[in-house]
């Protein structure tokens, strides 16, 4: 099958070919190469490698957990953002540790440049600028399997496995007002020929849509009318390998729309590509355009938006929370009604983009397609949205392609083991009718699947399949030992109801002791924590912040974690139970 007769020349044999070098393609290619497979990664332009086509940030609620898991498994996203961030914040600090998520603003050009460099230097990996137009397949042992990919210029690359990570480039169209034209994100060329080859293989395609806000020049904002948002100190890294991050953080700014903004948007609904019927594709419910927000939440007087830097060496700022498909003149009008944006000069207008993707129900949990053997799909082609969701899927697809070619068992994470497990299970068992976004609420066992313990959950698994390095594994083992030793020490450290002890507890607004109590049980008190009792703890040794936080969380939530562990065990028994003799009709 395929277009072999059109191939002009043979360009060699590879184990794995990755089509696309966005966040999914980068993780897929690196995972396969690091497992020892000869890998080639294709990007239609090398400027698209790890490109941040939308928001210049990594992480966020539900997404920070994914990045930590990618890192714990030996992926690159966490290391890359640690090296290129301009601001870092822990979100939801007023809530429990299960809901807290790390988010960092990136220098988007640096993020792209560093990831591109990592791919270029990776042993077993070749990075190529080429548009793939055909995926070849042939029947072997009664099953259709991929055999090669062919570029637009007729170069044929033999491959035992292919990973599709095309992002929003597949037959993509840009919409701004009544204007529509063939284009990929950020003015890059669309990939218009590959869709037909994918259909020929037997996969069904559908249309999804997403959007991105405008970029504007930072010297045209009035920052005195906005709330300044600083980063956290100290900076908490994404990667478990990063020790410290010392950077001058750039500020973000918060402002709000108002009734005048909404009036202009309402008056121009008929000029929006979204409401005029031009866009066929389903858009993301959890990241709606500003016109969608104004229509759906008609009673809401204002919507917040953040002004975020795109990097250290650019004048462009990103207007987060204001994606739109309205024409440029309307965009300028409504942006200029917002406090601080009265004199805004837009450098890149907001736009909507529509693209081809598959139905994720056509995939196994390994992300291999059911229709074609050794063909894997990762990222937005599976109907998800977001860099973090894409990176997670790319990593799993790369791992499973590598393991299958080595005749090793597949690597599938359960819903009880990782956010990545929830993400993939949702996609391949429930499907999605809109761009899927990871949220903490989707995760039943989120108290056990916190961002802070991702390495303790996943690094040993990754090391056992040959991906996580020995250095990473030993660091994780050392962390486990330190945590266990500290918890045991706190359990065996006993305080008696002495006068000075009770005075210290009174000062901390905690009840006096009437009988002896361990430091472990003292930390369980709602009003106390690990740091607060340090003066009562005479045998304490210095420990890293992440060890202390882990110890405190395990003590504070011991009962809840134990209850969740029992739920997980019950779930596992039911998960493996065979349903027999059921007539579903």
XYZ file of C-alpha atoms in Angstrom:
585
model
C 0.000 0.000 0.000
C 1.115 3.603 -0.307
C 3.096 5.599 -2.795
C 6.256 3.560 -3.231
C 6.346 4.028 -7.016
C 6.674 7.812 -6.509
C 9.744 7.485 -4.279
C 12.745 8.830 -6.163
C 15.456 7.691 -3.801
C 16.034 5.560 -0.714
C 17.307 7.401 2.369
C 18.050 4.492 4.676
C 16.514 2.156 7.223
C 15.289 3.210 10.669
C 13.600 1.517 13.574
C 11.288 4.445 14.376
C 10.146 7.419 12.274
C 8.415 10.275 14.084
C 6.279 12.623 11.973
C 6.240 15.999 13.703
C 8.657 17.606 16.157
C 6.330 19.495 18.466
C 6.060 18.596 22.137
C 4.752 15.074 21.371
C 7.260 14.402 18.585
C 10.255 15.540 20.652
C 9.399 13.256 23.596
C 8.563 10.339 21.264
C 11.813 10.651 19.332
C 13.975 11.050 22.442
C 12.318 8.112 24.221
C 12.799 5.772 21.241
C 16.418 6.897 20.716
C 17.260 6.604 24.427
C 15.918 3.039 24.375
C 18.594 2.348 21.744
C 16.499 2.446 18.577
C 17.666 4.116 15.386
C 15.225 7.032 15.172
C 14.436 9.764 12.677
C 12.275 12.785 13.556
C 10.717 14.893 10.792
C 9.557 18.506 11.047
C 8.117 20.368 8.063
C 10.354 23.213 9.261
C 12.971 22.964 12.004
C 11.613 26.256 13.401
C 8.627 24.175 14.572
C 10.697 21.986 16.925
C 9.112 22.306 20.401
C 7.417 25.459 19.176
C 5.097 27.220 21.623
C 2.443 28.207 19.110
C 0.067 29.302 21.840
C 0.863 30.223 25.468
C 4.558 30.655 26.383
C 4.272 28.492 29.498
C 4.604 24.944 30.778
C 2.492 23.417 33.547
C -0.624 24.667 35.278
C -3.486 22.935 37.075
C -3.441 19.241 36.183
C -0.672 19.920 33.663
C 2.111 20.475 36.199
C 1.467 16.912 37.361
C 1.916 15.645 33.784
C 5.251 17.456 33.390
C 6.546 16.012 36.667
C 5.522 12.529 35.468
C 7.188 13.035 32.075
C 10.326 14.005 33.986
C 10.137 11.089 36.438
C 9.943 8.720 33.467
C 13.074 10.201 31.858
C 11.465 12.685 29.456
C 12.889 16.093 28.551
C 10.099 18.644 29.099
C 10.821 19.317 32.796
C 14.569 19.708 32.245
C 13.935 22.003 29.268
C 11.572 24.390 31.062
C 13.883 24.561 34.106
C 16.674 25.744 31.793
C 14.571 28.306 29.896
C 11.967 29.717 32.325
C 11.516 33.437 33.027
C 8.999 33.082 35.865
C 7.726 30.274 38.113
C 4.646 29.959 40.299
C 3.031 27.226 42.357
C -0.718 27.387 41.739
C -3.441 26.604 44.303
C -1.162 26.952 47.338
C -4.237 27.732 49.437
C -5.507 24.205 48.742
C -4.179 20.753 49.588
C -1.089 19.190 47.962
C -3.202 17.069 45.592
C -4.465 20.187 43.783
C -1.249 22.247 43.792
C 0.407 22.515 40.391
C 3.606 24.135 39.177
C 3.504 26.561 36.219
C 6.392 28.401 34.583
C 6.595 31.106 31.937
C 9.094 30.177 29.236
C 11.388 32.148 27.026
C 9.722 30.562 24.008
C 12.670 31.029 21.609
C 15.093 29.595 24.165
C 12.735 26.693 24.873
C 12.663 25.825 21.149
C 16.414 26.326 20.678
C 17.437 24.183 23.654
C 15.071 21.312 22.767
C 16.246 21.394 19.144
C 19.841 21.184 20.385
C 18.994 18.200 22.624
C 17.510 16.332 19.642
C 20.472 17.206 17.425
C 22.954 15.868 19.992
C 21.003 12.724 20.931
C 22.747 9.489 19.988
C 20.603 7.257 17.698
C 18.471 10.243 16.575
C 18.454 12.149 13.286
C 16.428 15.365 12.987
C 15.262 16.179 9.436
C 13.440 19.090 7.831
C 10.960 17.403 5.494
C 7.211 17.171 4.960
C 5.944 13.593 5.045
C 3.157 13.011 2.514
C 2.804 9.212 2.544
C 2.947 6.434 5.121
C 3.488 3.059 3.483
C 2.036 -0.148 4.889
C 1.995 -3.786 3.837
C 0.326 -6.974 5.055
C 2.551 -9.301 7.059
C 1.198 -12.292 8.961
C -2.349 -11.193 8.092
C -1.952 -7.726 9.663
C -1.415 -4.391 7.960
C 1.841 -2.853 9.276
C 3.791 0.306 8.476
C 6.907 -0.115 6.353
C 8.128 3.368 5.358
C 7.438 7.093 5.091
C 7.889 9.243 1.974
C 8.652 12.974 1.874
C 7.206 15.561 -0.487
C 10.470 15.524 -2.448
C 10.328 11.755 -2.963
C 12.777 10.575 -0.301
C 11.796 7.197 1.165
C 12.754 6.241 4.717
C 12.175 2.623 5.707
C 10.786 2.338 9.234
C 9.630 -0.544 11.419
C 7.405 1.774 13.456
C 5.917 5.218 12.767
C 4.668 7.757 15.324
C 2.216 10.391 14.093
C 2.651 13.610 16.066
C 1.349 16.190 13.598
C -0.133 18.633 16.132
C -2.351 21.215 14.435
C -0.555 21.077 11.059
C -2.718 18.402 9.374
C -4.789 20.076 6.599
C -4.969 23.085 8.896
C -6.815 26.333 8.215
C -6.525 29.726 9.907
C -9.647 31.813 10.570
C -9.625 35.560 11.317
C -13.077 37.087 10.842
C -14.426 36.159 7.394
C -10.894 35.417 6.193
C -9.817 31.774 6.000
C -6.733 30.272 4.428
C -4.565 27.171 4.474
C -1.844 27.553 7.109
C -0.294 25.857 10.086
C 0.118 27.650 13.432
C 2.087 30.896 13.670
C 2.232 31.443 9.895
C 3.907 28.112 9.130
C 2.837 25.980 6.170
C 0.045 23.431 6.609
C 0.649 19.753 5.812
C -2.130 19.114 3.289
C -1.182 15.805 1.660
C -0.668 13.453 4.615
C -4.374 13.366 5.587
C -5.277 11.387 2.465
C -2.530 8.841 3.159
C -3.844 8.400 6.714
C -7.365 7.804 5.354
C -5.966 5.281 2.852
C -4.509 3.352 5.788
C -8.051 2.989 7.163
C -8.113 5.646 9.905
C -11.067 8.027 10.123
C -10.272 11.747 10.406
C -12.381 14.533 11.901
C -11.997 18.275 12.424
C -11.141 19.980 15.707
C -10.477 23.643 16.363
C -8.441 25.622 18.821
C -7.335 29.235 19.033
C -4.677 31.567 20.305
C -4.766 35.194 21.555
C -2.981 38.182 20.091
C 0.598 39.221 20.847
C 1.308 42.906 21.433
C 4.327 45.141 22.019
C 5.204 45.587 25.690
C 5.965 49.321 25.458
C 2.330 49.963 24.409
C 0.847 48.734 27.736
C 0.160 50.938 30.759
C 1.283 48.680 33.610
C 0.164 51.162 36.309
C -3.454 50.193 35.533
C -2.828 46.471 35.981
C -1.952 44.242 38.932
C 1.666 43.105 38.886
C 2.139 39.327 39.390
C 5.601 38.281 40.586
C 7.074 34.786 40.515
C 7.660 32.639 43.605
C 10.849 32.612 45.645
C 12.563 30.229 45.885
C 11.871 28.775 42.435
C 10.621 25.177 42.601
C 12.048 23.169 39.656
C 9.974 20.885 37.432
C 12.706 18.291 37.034
C 13.725 16.038 39.901
C 17.280 16.353 38.529
C 17.427 20.161 38.827
C 18.973 21.325 42.102
C 18.465 25.087 42.148
C 17.181 27.742 39.752
C 18.559 31.244 40.242
C 17.117 33.667 37.691
C 15.851 37.221 37.507
C 12.145 36.566 37.112
C 10.043 38.665 34.749
C 6.655 39.897 36.027
C 3.230 39.128 34.547
C 0.231 41.460 34.824
C -3.442 40.927 35.566
C -6.292 43.016 34.143
C -9.973 42.529 33.265
C -12.466 42.985 30.455
C -15.543 45.148 31.132
C -19.047 45.851 29.810
C -17.665 48.020 26.984
C -15.402 45.151 25.853
C -18.335 42.734 25.887
C -20.581 45.174 24.015
C -18.090 45.474 21.128
C -17.733 41.673 20.993
C -21.533 41.150 21.022
C -22.020 43.765 18.303
C -19.591 41.845 16.075
C -20.676 38.229 16.668
C -21.703 38.118 12.989
C -18.080 38.842 11.986
C -16.629 36.014 14.116
C -15.517 32.963 12.154
C -16.761 30.854 15.034
C -20.355 32.140 14.951
C -20.650 32.631 11.183
C -20.555 28.869 10.522
C -17.196 28.898 8.745
C -15.555 26.655 11.355
C -16.722 23.027 11.244
C -14.434 21.720 13.982
C -15.303 21.305 17.667
C -13.514 23.763 19.954
C -12.202 23.315 23.508
C -14.866 23.846 26.179
C -12.245 24.500 28.870
C -10.277 27.089 26.906
C -12.985 29.054 25.052
C -12.500 32.109 22.857
C -13.445 35.504 24.314
C -16.558 35.675 22.100
C -17.587 32.222 23.367
C -17.078 33.403 26.987
C -19.168 36.534 26.393
C -21.975 34.465 24.823
C -21.945 31.553 27.303
C -21.502 33.637 30.439
C -23.720 36.574 29.473
C -24.312 37.557 33.115
C -20.599 37.859 33.902
C -19.472 41.495 34.081
C -15.781 40.845 33.478
C -13.230 38.170 32.530
C -9.634 38.159 33.697
C -6.659 38.179 31.364
C -2.936 37.949 32.021
C -0.244 39.837 30.157
C 2.735 37.477 29.957
C 6.252 37.926 28.528
C 7.183 35.785 25.512
C 10.872 35.926 26.408
C 13.781 38.072 27.594
C 14.837 39.313 24.158
C 11.537 40.203 22.560
C 9.091 43.094 22.873
C 6.122 40.751 22.419
C 3.698 40.004 25.251
C 1.067 37.265 25.224
C -2.537 38.142 26.167
C -3.620 35.012 28.015
C -7.357 34.336 28.246
C -8.353 36.252 25.098
C -8.247 33.883 22.114
C -10.526 35.044 19.299
C -11.483 34.571 15.655
C -12.854 38.118 15.242
C -11.313 40.339 12.518
C -8.269 42.452 13.330
C -10.111 45.796 13.454
C -12.542 44.414 16.054
C -9.686 42.876 18.032
C -7.958 46.262 18.262
C -11.242 47.913 19.319
C -12.085 45.505 22.133
C -8.507 45.179 23.443
C -8.325 48.992 23.765
C -11.331 49.045 26.136
C -9.347 47.088 28.753
C -7.461 48.910 31.560
C -3.779 49.139 30.607
C -4.423 48.205 26.961
C -5.833 51.547 25.766
C -2.894 52.169 23.399
C -2.105 48.554 22.528
C -0.245 47.809 19.292
C -0.892 44.238 18.130
C 2.066 42.504 16.501
C 0.275 39.190 15.808
C -3.527 39.027 15.739
C -5.515 36.312 17.519
C -6.756 33.509 15.269
C -8.616 30.208 15.304
C -7.071 27.131 13.703
C -8.907 24.060 12.444
C -7.101 20.785 11.749
C -7.518 17.048 11.133
C -7.291 14.568 13.985
C -8.243 10.934 14.556
C -10.860 9.403 16.831
C -8.835 8.283 19.851
C -11.134 5.238 20.272
C -9.128 3.779 17.351
C -6.100 3.396 19.670
C -4.873 0.791 22.131
C -3.618 1.976 25.550
C -0.087 1.790 24.093
C -1.224 4.508 21.589
C -0.761 2.049 18.709
C -3.610 2.165 16.200
C -5.913 -0.861 16.124
C -6.157 -0.677 12.325
C -2.441 -0.563 11.434
C 0.324 -2.386 13.284
C 3.339 -0.369 14.538
C 1.591 2.950 13.771
C 1.320 5.109 16.895
C -0.398 8.471 17.418
C 0.518 11.089 20.014
C -0.595 14.607 20.937
C -3.211 16.767 19.256
C -3.812 14.237 16.475
C -5.490 12.172 19.243
C -7.941 14.957 20.022
C -6.180 16.372 23.075
C -4.926 19.931 23.572
C -1.914 21.337 25.401
C 1.861 20.951 25.309
C 1.901 18.821 28.468
C -0.760 16.361 27.257
C 1.145 16.083 23.971
C 4.511 15.503 25.661
C 3.031 12.791 27.888
C 1.509 10.925 24.940
C 4.670 11.301 22.866
C 6.724 9.762 25.650
C 4.380 6.758 25.989
C 4.190 6.258 22.212
C 7.994 6.401 21.920
C 8.453 3.948 24.787
C 5.913 1.480 23.390
C 7.232 1.635 19.830
C 10.684 0.863 21.236
C 9.512 -1.955 23.483
C 7.464 -3.597 20.727
C 10.390 -3.602 18.315
C 12.492 -5.218 21.061
C 9.775 -7.863 21.672
C 9.288 -6.622 25.231
C 5.979 -6.217 27.109
C 4.130 -2.916 26.571
C 4.315 -0.042 29.046
C 0.828 1.030 30.138
C 0.170 3.201 33.183
C -3.082 2.667 35.082
C -5.474 5.358 36.291
C -4.232 4.572 39.801
C -0.570 5.040 38.824
C -0.332 8.371 37.018
C -2.115 11.369 35.536
C -0.675 10.061 32.247
C -2.642 6.856 32.850
C -5.860 8.854 33.332
C -5.191 10.986 30.236
C -4.630 8.012 27.930
C -7.374 5.866 29.459
C -9.871 8.715 29.004
C -8.848 9.159 25.371
C -8.854 5.489 24.313
C -11.892 4.259 26.284
C -14.187 7.302 26.442
C -13.002 9.230 23.384
C -13.516 12.981 23.165
C -15.837 15.236 21.179
C -13.691 18.326 21.786
C -9.989 19.024 22.389
C -9.313 17.109 25.641
C -7.624 18.914 28.507
C -6.145 17.342 31.644
C -7.644 18.544 34.923
C -7.185 17.388 38.505
C -10.926 16.656 38.715
C -10.595 13.883 36.108
C -8.272 11.953 38.415
C -10.027 9.775 40.998
C -6.865 9.067 42.989
C -5.324 12.541 42.877
C -4.298 12.491 46.540
C -1.962 9.591 45.735
C -0.925 11.016 42.333
C 0.534 14.302 43.531
C 3.141 16.227 41.534
C 5.624 16.001 44.430
C 5.764 12.178 44.453
C 5.897 11.501 40.688
C 9.490 10.227 40.926
C 8.637 7.886 43.811
C 5.775 6.450 41.740
C 7.339 6.157 38.297
C 11.129 6.340 38.170
C 11.734 2.694 39.102
C 9.306 1.563 36.369
C 11.145 3.703 33.827
C 14.544 2.453 34.977
C 13.369 -1.152 34.619
C 12.414 -0.621 30.956
C 15.748 1.079 30.267
C 14.719 4.731 29.928
C 15.442 6.468 33.243
C 19.188 6.826 33.793
C 21.067 5.209 36.661
C 21.749 8.684 38.082
C 18.007 9.456 38.143
C 17.157 6.069 39.667
C 19.778 6.337 42.409
C 18.626 9.861 43.255
C 15.071 8.547 43.605
C 16.174 5.634 45.834
C 18.132 8.043 48.031
C 15.054 10.294 48.327
C 12.917 7.289 49.370
C 15.447 6.321 52.031
C 15.675 9.850 53.438
C 11.870 10.090 53.651
C 11.518 6.700 55.368
C 14.333 7.466 57.813
C 12.845 10.846 58.723
C 9.357 9.421 59.261
C 10.769 6.656 61.473
C 12.803 9.217 63.440
C 9.726 11.382 64.020
C 7.758 8.338 65.192
C 10.450 7.426 67.718
C 11.064 11.010 68.942
C 8.870 11.406 72.037
C 7.924 14.630 73.805
C 6.751 14.587 77.405
C 4.464 17.203 79.040
C 7.271 19.399 80.376
C 6.690 23.050 81.186
C 8.901 24.446 78.395
C 7.309 22.063 75.824
C 3.797 23.128 76.778
C 4.812 26.795 76.735
C 6.149 26.355 73.169
C 2.897 24.624 72.135
C 0.848 27.401 73.699
C 2.826 29.973 71.699
C 1.947 27.972 68.581
C -1.726 28.065 69.625
C -1.793 24.313 70.075
C -3.084 22.225 72.990
C -0.748 21.395 75.873
C 0.455 17.834 76.300
C -1.107 15.719 79.045
C 0.720 12.521 78.084
C 3.819 11.702 76.049
C 3.414 12.138 72.299
C 5.644 11.544 69.263
C 6.722 14.345 66.940
C 4.982 12.347 64.193
C 1.605 12.662 65.969
C 2.275 16.307 66.796
C 2.649 17.138 63.077
C -0.777 15.539 62.502
C -2.417 18.361 64.452
C -4.220 20.654 61.948
C -2.669 23.840 63.353
C 0.935 22.526 63.253
C 3.341 21.471 60.524
C 6.879 20.133 60.117
C 8.568 23.566 60.126
C 6.540 24.967 63.020
C 7.769 22.337 65.488
C 11.479 22.628 64.631
C 12.322 24.205 68.029
C 10.795 21.187 69.790
C 12.767 18.803 67.550
C 16.272 18.645 69.066
C 17.639 15.774 66.911
C 16.632 17.163 63.497
C 19.202 17.080 60.670
C 19.088 19.515 57.687
C 16.990 18.149 54.803
C 16.097 19.411 51.321
C 12.797 21.232 50.940
C 11.252 18.464 48.801
C 12.063 15.805 51.447
C 10.474 17.915 54.182
C 7.359 18.568 52.102
C 7.037 14.887 51.261
C 7.365 13.884 54.926
C 4.789 16.452 56.003
C 2.270 15.435 53.319
C 2.606 11.727 54.118
C 2.037 12.414 57.829
C -0.787 14.930 57.436
C -2.753 12.839 54.929
C -1.853 9.364 56.234
C -5.474 8.349 56.883
C -6.741 9.627 53.544
C -3.845 8.075 51.614
C -4.438 4.733 53.347
C -8.142 4.891 52.461
C -7.285 5.709 48.849
C -4.819 2.788 48.727
C -7.654 0.464 49.769
C -9.897 1.935 47.043
C -7.131 1.375 44.481
C -6.740 -2.276 45.533
C -10.504 -2.833 45.204
C -10.451 -1.086 41.809
C -7.591 -3.310 40.579
C -9.511 -6.481 41.467
C -12.542 -5.255 39.519
C -10.385 -3.982 36.636
C -9.070 -7.510 36.013
C -12.451 -9.194 36.423
C -13.650 -10.799 33.190
C -17.230 -10.042 32.133
C -18.579 -13.194 30.507
C -21.814 -14.339 28.839
C -23.260 -10.834 28.532
C -25.417 -10.104 25.484
C -24.802 -6.357 25.081
C -27.544 -6.141 22.451
